[in-house]
PDB file of C-alpha atoms and ligand atoms in Angstrom:
ATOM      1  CA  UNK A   1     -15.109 -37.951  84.915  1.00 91.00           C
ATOM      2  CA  UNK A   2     -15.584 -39.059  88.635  1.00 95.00           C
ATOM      3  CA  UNK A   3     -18.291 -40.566  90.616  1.00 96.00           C
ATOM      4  CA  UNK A   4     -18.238 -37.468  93.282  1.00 97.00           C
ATOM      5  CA  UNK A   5     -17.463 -34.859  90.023  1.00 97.00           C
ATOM      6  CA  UNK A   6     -20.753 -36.118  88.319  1.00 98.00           C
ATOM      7  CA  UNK A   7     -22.494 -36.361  91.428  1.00 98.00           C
ATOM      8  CA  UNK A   8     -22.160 -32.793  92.172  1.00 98.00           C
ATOM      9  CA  UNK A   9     -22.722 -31.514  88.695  1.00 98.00           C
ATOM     10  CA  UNK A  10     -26.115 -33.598  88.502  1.00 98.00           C
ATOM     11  CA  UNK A  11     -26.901 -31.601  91.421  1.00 98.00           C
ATOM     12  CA  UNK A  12     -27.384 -28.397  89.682  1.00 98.00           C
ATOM     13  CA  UNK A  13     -29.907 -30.113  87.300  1.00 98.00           C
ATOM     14  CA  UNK A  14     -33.698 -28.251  88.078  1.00 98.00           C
ATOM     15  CA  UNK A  15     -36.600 -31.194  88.810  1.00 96.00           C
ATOM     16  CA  UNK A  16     -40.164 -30.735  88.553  1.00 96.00           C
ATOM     17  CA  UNK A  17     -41.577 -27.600  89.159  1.00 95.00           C
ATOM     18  CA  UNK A  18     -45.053 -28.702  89.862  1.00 94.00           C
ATOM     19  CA  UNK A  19     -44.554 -32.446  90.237  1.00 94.00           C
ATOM     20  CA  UNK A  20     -48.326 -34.309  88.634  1.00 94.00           C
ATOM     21  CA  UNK A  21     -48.889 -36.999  91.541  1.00 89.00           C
ATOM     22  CA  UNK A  22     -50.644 -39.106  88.664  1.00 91.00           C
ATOM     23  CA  UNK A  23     -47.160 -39.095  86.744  1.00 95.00           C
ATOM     24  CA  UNK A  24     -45.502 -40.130  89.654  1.00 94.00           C
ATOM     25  CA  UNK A  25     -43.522 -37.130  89.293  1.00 95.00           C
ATOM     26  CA  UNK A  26     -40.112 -37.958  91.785  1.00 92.00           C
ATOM     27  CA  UNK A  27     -37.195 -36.968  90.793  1.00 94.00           C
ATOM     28  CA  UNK A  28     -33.912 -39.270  90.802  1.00 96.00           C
ATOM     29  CA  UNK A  29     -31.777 -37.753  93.363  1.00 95.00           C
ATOM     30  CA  UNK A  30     -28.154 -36.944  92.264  1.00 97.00           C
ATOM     31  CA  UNK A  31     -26.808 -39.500  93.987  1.00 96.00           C
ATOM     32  CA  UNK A  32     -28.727 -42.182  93.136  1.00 96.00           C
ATOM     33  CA  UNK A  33     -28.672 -41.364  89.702  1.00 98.00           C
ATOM     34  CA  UNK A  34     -24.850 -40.833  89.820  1.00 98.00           C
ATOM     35  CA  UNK A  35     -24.137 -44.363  91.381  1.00 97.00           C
ATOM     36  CA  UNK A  36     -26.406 -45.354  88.461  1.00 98.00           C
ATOM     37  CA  UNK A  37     -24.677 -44.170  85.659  1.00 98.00           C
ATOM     38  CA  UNK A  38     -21.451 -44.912  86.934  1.00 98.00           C
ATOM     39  CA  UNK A  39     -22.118 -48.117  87.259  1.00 98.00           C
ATOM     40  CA  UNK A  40     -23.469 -48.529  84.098  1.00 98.00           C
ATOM     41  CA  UNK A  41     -20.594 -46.969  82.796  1.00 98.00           C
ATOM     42  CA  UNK A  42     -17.386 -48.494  84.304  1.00 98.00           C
ATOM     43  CA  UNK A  43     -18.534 -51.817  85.047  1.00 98.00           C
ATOM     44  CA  UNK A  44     -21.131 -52.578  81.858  1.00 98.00           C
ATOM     45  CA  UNK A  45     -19.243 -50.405  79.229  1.00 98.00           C
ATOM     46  CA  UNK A  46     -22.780 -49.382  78.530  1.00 98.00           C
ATOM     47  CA  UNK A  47     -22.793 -45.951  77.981  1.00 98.00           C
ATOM     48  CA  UNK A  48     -19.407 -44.220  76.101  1.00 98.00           C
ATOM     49  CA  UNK A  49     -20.451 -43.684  72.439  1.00 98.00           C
ATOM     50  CA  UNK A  50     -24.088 -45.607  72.699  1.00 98.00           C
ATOM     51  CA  UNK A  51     -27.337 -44.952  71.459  1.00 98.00           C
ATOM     52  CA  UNK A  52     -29.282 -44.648  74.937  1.00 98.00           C
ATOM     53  CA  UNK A  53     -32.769 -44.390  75.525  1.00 98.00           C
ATOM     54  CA  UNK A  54     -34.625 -42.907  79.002  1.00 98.00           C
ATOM     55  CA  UNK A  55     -37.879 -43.900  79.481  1.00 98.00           C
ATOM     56  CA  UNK A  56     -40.139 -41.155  81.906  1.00 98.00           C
ATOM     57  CA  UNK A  57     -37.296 -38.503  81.218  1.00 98.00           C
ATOM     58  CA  UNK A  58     -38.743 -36.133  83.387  1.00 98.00           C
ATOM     59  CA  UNK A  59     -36.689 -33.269  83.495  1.00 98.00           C
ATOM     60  CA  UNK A  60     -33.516 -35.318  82.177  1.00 98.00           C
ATOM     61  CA  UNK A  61     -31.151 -36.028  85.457  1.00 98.00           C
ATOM     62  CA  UNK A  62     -30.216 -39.473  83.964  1.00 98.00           C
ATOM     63  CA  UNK A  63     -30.341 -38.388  80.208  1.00 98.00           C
ATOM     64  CA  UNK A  64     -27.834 -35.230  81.036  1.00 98.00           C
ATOM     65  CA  UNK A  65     -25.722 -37.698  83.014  1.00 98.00           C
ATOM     66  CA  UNK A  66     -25.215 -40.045  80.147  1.00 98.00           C
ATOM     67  CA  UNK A  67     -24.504 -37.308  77.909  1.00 98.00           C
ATOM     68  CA  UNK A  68     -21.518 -36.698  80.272  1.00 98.00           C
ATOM     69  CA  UNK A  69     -20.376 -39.806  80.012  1.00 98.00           C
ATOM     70  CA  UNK A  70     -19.842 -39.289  76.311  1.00 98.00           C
ATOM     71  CA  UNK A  71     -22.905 -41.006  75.296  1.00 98.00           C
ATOM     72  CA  UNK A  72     -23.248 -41.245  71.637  1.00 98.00           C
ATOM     73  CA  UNK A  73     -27.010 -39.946  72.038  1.00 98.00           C
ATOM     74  CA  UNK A  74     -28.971 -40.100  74.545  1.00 98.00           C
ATOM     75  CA  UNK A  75     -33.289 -39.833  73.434  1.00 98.00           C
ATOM     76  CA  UNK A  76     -35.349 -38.883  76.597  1.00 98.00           C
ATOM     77  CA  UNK A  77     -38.971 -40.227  76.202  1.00 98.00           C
ATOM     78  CA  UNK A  78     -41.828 -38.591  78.108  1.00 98.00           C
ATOM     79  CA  UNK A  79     -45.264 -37.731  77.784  1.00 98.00           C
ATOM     80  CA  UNK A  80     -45.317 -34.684  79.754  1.00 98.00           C
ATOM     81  CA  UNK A  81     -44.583 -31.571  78.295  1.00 98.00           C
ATOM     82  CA  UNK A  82     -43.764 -28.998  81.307  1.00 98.00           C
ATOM     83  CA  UNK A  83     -41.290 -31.617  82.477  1.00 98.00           C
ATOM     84  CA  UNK A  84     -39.762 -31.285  78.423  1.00 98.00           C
ATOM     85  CA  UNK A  85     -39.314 -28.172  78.962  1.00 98.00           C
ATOM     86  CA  UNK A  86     -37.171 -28.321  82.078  1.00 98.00           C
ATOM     87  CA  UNK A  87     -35.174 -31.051  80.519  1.00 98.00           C
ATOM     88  CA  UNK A  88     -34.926 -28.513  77.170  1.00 98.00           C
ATOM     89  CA  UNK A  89     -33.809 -25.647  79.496  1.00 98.00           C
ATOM     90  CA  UNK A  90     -31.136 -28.620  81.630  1.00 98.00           C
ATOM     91  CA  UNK A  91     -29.518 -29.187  78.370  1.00 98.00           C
ATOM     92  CA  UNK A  92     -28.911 -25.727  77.357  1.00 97.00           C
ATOM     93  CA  UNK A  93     -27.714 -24.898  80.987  1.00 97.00           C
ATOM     94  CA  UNK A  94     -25.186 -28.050  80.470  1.00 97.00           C
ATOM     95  CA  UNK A  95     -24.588 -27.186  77.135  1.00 96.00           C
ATOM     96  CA  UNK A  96     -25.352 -30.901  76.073  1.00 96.00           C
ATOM     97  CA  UNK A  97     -25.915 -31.241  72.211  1.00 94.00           C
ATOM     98  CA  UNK A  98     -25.722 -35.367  72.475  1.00 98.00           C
ATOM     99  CA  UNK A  99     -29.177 -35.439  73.855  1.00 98.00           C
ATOM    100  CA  UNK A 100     -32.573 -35.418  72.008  1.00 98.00           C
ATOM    101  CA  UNK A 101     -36.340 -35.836  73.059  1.00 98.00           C
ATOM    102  CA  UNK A 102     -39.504 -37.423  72.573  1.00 97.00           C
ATOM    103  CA  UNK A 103     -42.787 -36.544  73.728  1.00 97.00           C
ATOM    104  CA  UNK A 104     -45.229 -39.909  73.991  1.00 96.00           C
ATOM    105  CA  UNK A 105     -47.298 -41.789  76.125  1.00 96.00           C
ATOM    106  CA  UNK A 106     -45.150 -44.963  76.528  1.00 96.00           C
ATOM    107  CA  UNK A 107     -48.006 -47.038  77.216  1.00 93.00           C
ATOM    108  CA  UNK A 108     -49.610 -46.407  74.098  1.00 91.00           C
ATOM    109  CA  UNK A 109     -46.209 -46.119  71.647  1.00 84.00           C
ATOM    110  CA  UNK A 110     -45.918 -48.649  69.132  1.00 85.00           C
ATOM    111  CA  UNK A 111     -42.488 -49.358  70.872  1.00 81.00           C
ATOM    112  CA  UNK A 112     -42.018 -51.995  67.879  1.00 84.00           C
ATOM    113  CA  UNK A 113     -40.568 -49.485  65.999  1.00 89.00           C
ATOM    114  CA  UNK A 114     -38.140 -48.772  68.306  1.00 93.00           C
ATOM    115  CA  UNK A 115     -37.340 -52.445  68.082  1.00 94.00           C
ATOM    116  CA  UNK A 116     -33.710 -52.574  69.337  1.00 95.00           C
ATOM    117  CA  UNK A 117     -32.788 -49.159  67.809  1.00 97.00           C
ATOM    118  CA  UNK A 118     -30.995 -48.118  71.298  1.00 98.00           C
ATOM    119  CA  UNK A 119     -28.258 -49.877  72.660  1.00 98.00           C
ATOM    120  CA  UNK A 120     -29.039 -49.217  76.428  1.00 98.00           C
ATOM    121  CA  UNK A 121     -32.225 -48.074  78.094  1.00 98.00           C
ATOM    122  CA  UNK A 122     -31.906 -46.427  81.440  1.00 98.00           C
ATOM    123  CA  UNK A 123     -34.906 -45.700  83.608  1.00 98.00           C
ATOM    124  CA  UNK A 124     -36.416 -44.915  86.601  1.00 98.00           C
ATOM    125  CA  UNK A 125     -40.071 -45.791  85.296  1.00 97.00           C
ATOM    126  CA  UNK A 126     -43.311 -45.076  87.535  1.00 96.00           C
ATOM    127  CA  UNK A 127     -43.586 -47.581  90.318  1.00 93.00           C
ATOM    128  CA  UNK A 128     -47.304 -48.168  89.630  1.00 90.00           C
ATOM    129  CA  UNK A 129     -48.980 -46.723  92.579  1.00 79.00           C
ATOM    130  CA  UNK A 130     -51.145 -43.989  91.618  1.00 71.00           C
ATOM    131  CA  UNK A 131     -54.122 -45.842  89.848  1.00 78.00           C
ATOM    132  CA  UNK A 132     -51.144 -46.806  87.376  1.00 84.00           C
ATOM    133  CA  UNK A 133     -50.947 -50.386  88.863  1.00 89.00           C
ATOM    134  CA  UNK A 134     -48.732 -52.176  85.977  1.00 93.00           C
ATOM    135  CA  UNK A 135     -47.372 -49.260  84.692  1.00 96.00           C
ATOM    136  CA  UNK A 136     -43.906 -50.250  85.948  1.00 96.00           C
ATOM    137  CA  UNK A 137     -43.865 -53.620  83.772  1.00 97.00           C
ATOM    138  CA  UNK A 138     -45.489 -51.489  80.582  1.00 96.00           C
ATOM    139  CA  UNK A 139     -42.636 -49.107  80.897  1.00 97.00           C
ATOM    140  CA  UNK A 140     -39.985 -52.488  81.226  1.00 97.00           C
ATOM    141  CA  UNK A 141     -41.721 -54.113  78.368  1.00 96.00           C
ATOM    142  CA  UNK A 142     -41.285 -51.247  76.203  1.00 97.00           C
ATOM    143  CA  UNK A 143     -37.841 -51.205  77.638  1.00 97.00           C
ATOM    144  CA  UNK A 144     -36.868 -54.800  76.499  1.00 97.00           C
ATOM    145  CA  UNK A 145     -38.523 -54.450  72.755  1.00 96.00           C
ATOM    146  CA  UNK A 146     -36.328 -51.077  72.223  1.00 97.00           C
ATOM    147  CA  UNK A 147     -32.675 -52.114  73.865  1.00 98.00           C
ATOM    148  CA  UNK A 148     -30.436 -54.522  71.560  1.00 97.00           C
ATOM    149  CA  UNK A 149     -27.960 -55.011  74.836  1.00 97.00           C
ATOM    150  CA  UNK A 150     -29.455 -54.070  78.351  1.00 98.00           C
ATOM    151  CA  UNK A 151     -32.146 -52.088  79.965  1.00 98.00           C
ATOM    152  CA  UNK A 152     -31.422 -50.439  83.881  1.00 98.00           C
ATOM    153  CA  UNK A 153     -34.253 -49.596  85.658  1.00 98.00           C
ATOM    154  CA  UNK A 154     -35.467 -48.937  88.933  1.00 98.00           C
ATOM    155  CA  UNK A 155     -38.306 -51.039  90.851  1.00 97.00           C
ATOM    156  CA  UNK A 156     -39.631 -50.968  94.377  1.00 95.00           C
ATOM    157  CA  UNK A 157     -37.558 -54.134  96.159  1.00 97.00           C
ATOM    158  CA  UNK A 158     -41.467 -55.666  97.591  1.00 95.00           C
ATOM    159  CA  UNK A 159     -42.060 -56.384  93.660  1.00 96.00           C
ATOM    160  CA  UNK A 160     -38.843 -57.842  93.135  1.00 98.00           C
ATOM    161  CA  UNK A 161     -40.314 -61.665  93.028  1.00 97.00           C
ATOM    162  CA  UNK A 162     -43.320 -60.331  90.210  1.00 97.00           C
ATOM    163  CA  UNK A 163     -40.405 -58.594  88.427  1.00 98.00           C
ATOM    164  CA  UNK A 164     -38.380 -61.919  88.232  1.00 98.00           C
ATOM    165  CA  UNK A 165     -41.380 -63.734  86.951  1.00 98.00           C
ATOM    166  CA  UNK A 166     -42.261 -61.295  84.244  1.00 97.00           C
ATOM    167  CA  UNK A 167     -38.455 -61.482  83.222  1.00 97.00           C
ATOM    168  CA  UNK A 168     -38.542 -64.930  83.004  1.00 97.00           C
ATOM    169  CA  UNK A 169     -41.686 -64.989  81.119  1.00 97.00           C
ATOM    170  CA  UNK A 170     -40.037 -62.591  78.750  1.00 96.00           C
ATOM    171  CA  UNK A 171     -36.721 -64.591  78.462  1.00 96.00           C
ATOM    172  CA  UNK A 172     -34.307 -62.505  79.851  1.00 98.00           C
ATOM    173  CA  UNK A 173     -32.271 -62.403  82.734  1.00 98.00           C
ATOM    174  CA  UNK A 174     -32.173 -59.862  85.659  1.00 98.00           C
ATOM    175  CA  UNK A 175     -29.066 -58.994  88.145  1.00 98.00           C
ATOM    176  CA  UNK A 176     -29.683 -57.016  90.788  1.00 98.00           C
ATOM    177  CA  UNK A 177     -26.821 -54.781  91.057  1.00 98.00           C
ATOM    178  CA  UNK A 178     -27.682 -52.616  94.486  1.00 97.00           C
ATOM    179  CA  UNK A 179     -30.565 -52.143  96.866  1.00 96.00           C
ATOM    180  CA  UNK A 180     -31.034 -48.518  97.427  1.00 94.00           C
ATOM    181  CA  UNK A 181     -33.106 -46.332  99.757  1.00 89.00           C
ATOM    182  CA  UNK A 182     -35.047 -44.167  97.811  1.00 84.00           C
ATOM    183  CA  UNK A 183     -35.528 -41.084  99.414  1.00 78.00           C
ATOM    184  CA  UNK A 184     -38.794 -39.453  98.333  1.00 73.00           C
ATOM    185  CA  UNK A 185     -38.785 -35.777  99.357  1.00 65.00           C
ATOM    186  CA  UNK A 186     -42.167 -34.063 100.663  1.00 60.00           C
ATOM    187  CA  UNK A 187     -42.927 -32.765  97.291  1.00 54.00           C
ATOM    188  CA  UNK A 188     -46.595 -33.383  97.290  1.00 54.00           C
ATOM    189  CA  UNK A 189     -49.286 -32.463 100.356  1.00 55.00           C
ATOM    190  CA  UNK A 190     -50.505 -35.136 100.920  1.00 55.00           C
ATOM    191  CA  UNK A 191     -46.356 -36.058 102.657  1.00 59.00           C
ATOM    192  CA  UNK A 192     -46.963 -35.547 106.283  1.00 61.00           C
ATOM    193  CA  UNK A 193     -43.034 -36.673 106.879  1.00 63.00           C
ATOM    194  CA  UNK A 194     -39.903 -34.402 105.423  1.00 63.00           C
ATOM    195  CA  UNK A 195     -39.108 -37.586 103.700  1.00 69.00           C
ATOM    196  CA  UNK A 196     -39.778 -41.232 103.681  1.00 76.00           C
ATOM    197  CA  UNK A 197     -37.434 -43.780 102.433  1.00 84.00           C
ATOM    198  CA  UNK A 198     -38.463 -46.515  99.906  1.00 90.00           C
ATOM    199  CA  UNK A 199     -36.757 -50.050  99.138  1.00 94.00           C
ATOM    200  CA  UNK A 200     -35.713 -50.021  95.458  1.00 96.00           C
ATOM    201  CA  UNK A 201     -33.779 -52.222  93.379  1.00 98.00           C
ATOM    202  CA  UNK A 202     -31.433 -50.953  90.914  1.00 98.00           C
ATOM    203  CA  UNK A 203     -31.679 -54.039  88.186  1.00 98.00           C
ATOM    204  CA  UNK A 204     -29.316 -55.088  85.143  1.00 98.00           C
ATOM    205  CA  UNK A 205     -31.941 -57.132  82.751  1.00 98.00           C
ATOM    206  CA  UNK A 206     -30.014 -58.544  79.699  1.00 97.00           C
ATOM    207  CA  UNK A 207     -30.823 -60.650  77.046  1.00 85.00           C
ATOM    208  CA  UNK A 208     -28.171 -64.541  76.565  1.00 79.00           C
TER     209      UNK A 208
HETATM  210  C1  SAM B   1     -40.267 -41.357  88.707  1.00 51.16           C
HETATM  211  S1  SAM B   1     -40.328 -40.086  87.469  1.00 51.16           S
HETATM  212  C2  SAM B   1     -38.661 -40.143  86.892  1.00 51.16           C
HETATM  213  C3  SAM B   1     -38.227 -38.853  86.248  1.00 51.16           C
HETATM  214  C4  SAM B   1     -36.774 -38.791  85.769  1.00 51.16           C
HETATM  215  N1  SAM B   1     -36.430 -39.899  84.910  1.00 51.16           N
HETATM  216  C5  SAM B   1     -35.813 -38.794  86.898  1.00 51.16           C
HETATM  217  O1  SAM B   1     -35.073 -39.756  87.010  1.00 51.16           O
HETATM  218  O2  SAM B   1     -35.796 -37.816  87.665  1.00 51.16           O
HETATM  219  C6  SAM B   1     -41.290 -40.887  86.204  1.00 51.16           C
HETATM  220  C7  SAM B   1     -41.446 -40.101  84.902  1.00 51.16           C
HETATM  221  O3  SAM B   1     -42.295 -40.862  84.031  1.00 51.16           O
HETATM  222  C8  SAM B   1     -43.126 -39.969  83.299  1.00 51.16           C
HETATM  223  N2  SAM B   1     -44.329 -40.717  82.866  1.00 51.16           N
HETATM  224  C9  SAM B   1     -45.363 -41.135  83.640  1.00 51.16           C
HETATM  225  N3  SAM B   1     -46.264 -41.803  82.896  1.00 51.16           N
HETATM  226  C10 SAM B   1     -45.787 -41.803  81.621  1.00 51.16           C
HETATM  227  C11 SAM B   1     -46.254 -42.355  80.393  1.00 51.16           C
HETATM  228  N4  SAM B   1     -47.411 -43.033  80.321  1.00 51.16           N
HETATM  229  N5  SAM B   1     -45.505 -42.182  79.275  1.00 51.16           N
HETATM  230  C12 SAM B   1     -44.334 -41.486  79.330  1.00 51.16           C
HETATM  231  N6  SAM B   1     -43.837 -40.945  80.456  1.00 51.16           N
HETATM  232  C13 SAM B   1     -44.556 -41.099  81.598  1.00 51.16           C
HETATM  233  C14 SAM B   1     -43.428 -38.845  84.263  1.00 51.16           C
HETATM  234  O4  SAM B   1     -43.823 -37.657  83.613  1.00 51.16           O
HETATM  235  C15 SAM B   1     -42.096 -38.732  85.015  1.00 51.16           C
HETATM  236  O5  SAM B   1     -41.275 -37.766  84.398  1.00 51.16           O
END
């Protein structure tokens, strides 16, 4: 499949219908997540016939897309159910029978036994700033303890240095593979713009 063919199919997937500020409910645009997977796909060989995880599934852009890819499985994990249920009603709509779901709070999983059950994890966690602060490194920790090869995930670029640190601390090492502008549609009131554009890193953590 192409970049532009996934692109525009991920563009029929349905988001959030009442997005829950204090889940940090923003969807992954289609192109952003399309870039993603491809990426993860053609250069890392990290997707065709894998056991992938996605951690904060929401309502399953980046699940669906690896399931086009020919994932071997892909396991959404999130702890909201109304999001679930999009994701449930994406996957029928797709007719995608490689994908599965979880419904848990991943900062209170025992992600040990998960212990590196999936092959890749893909995310685009919480960014930690709804009262959450840390939630972002929870989600990455679980990431790391349940991936045997990599883990892709999303963080704001202004954390990049703490994210480096933590990695190191862990013992693995990060790439940077793009800097992207994250554009966060007015889905909430409080948005007094259309949209505003965040910084965010798209990051390759591995283990040597
Ligand atoms: C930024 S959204 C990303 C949604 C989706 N992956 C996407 O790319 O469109 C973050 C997701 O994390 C989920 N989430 C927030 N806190 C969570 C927690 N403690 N445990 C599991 N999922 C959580 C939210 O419900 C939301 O779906």
């Amino acid at each position: 499949m192409k970049l532009k063919e996934l692109e525009s199919c991920l563009q029929q997937v349905d988001t959030f219908e009442e997005p829950k500020i204090l889940l940090e409910q923003y969807p992954t645009s289609a192109h952003i997540a399309a870039c993603m997977l491809y990426t993860i796909h053609s250069t890392f060989d990290d997707i065709e016939g894998k056991l992938v995880a996605d951690l904060g599934c929401g309502c399953g852009v980046l699940s669906i897309g690896a399931a086009m890819l020919d994932a071997g499985l892909c396991v959404g994990f999130d702890i909201d159910d109304d999001a679930l249920g999009v994701f449930r009603r994406n996957a029928e709509e797709f007719d995608v029978c490689n994908v599965d779901l979880v419904q848990c709070d991943l900062c209170c999983v025992e992600t040990e036994s998960y212990a590196q059950r999936f092959d890749t994890v893909i995310m685009n966690p919480p960014f930690g700033t709804k009262h959450n602060q840390g939630i972002d490194m929870r989600f990455l920790r679980a990431a790391l303890t349940m991936a045997s090869t990599a883990v892709y995930s999303l963080h704001k670029t202004s954390t990049r240095e703490h994210v480096k640190k933590k990695a190191n601390d862990w013992g693995v090492k990060m790439e940077v593979i793009a800097e992207l502008r994250y554009d966060l549609p007015a889905s909430y009131k409080f948005h007094k713009k259309k949209s505003v554009d965040i910084e965010v890193d798209f990051i390759r953590f591995f283990k040597t």
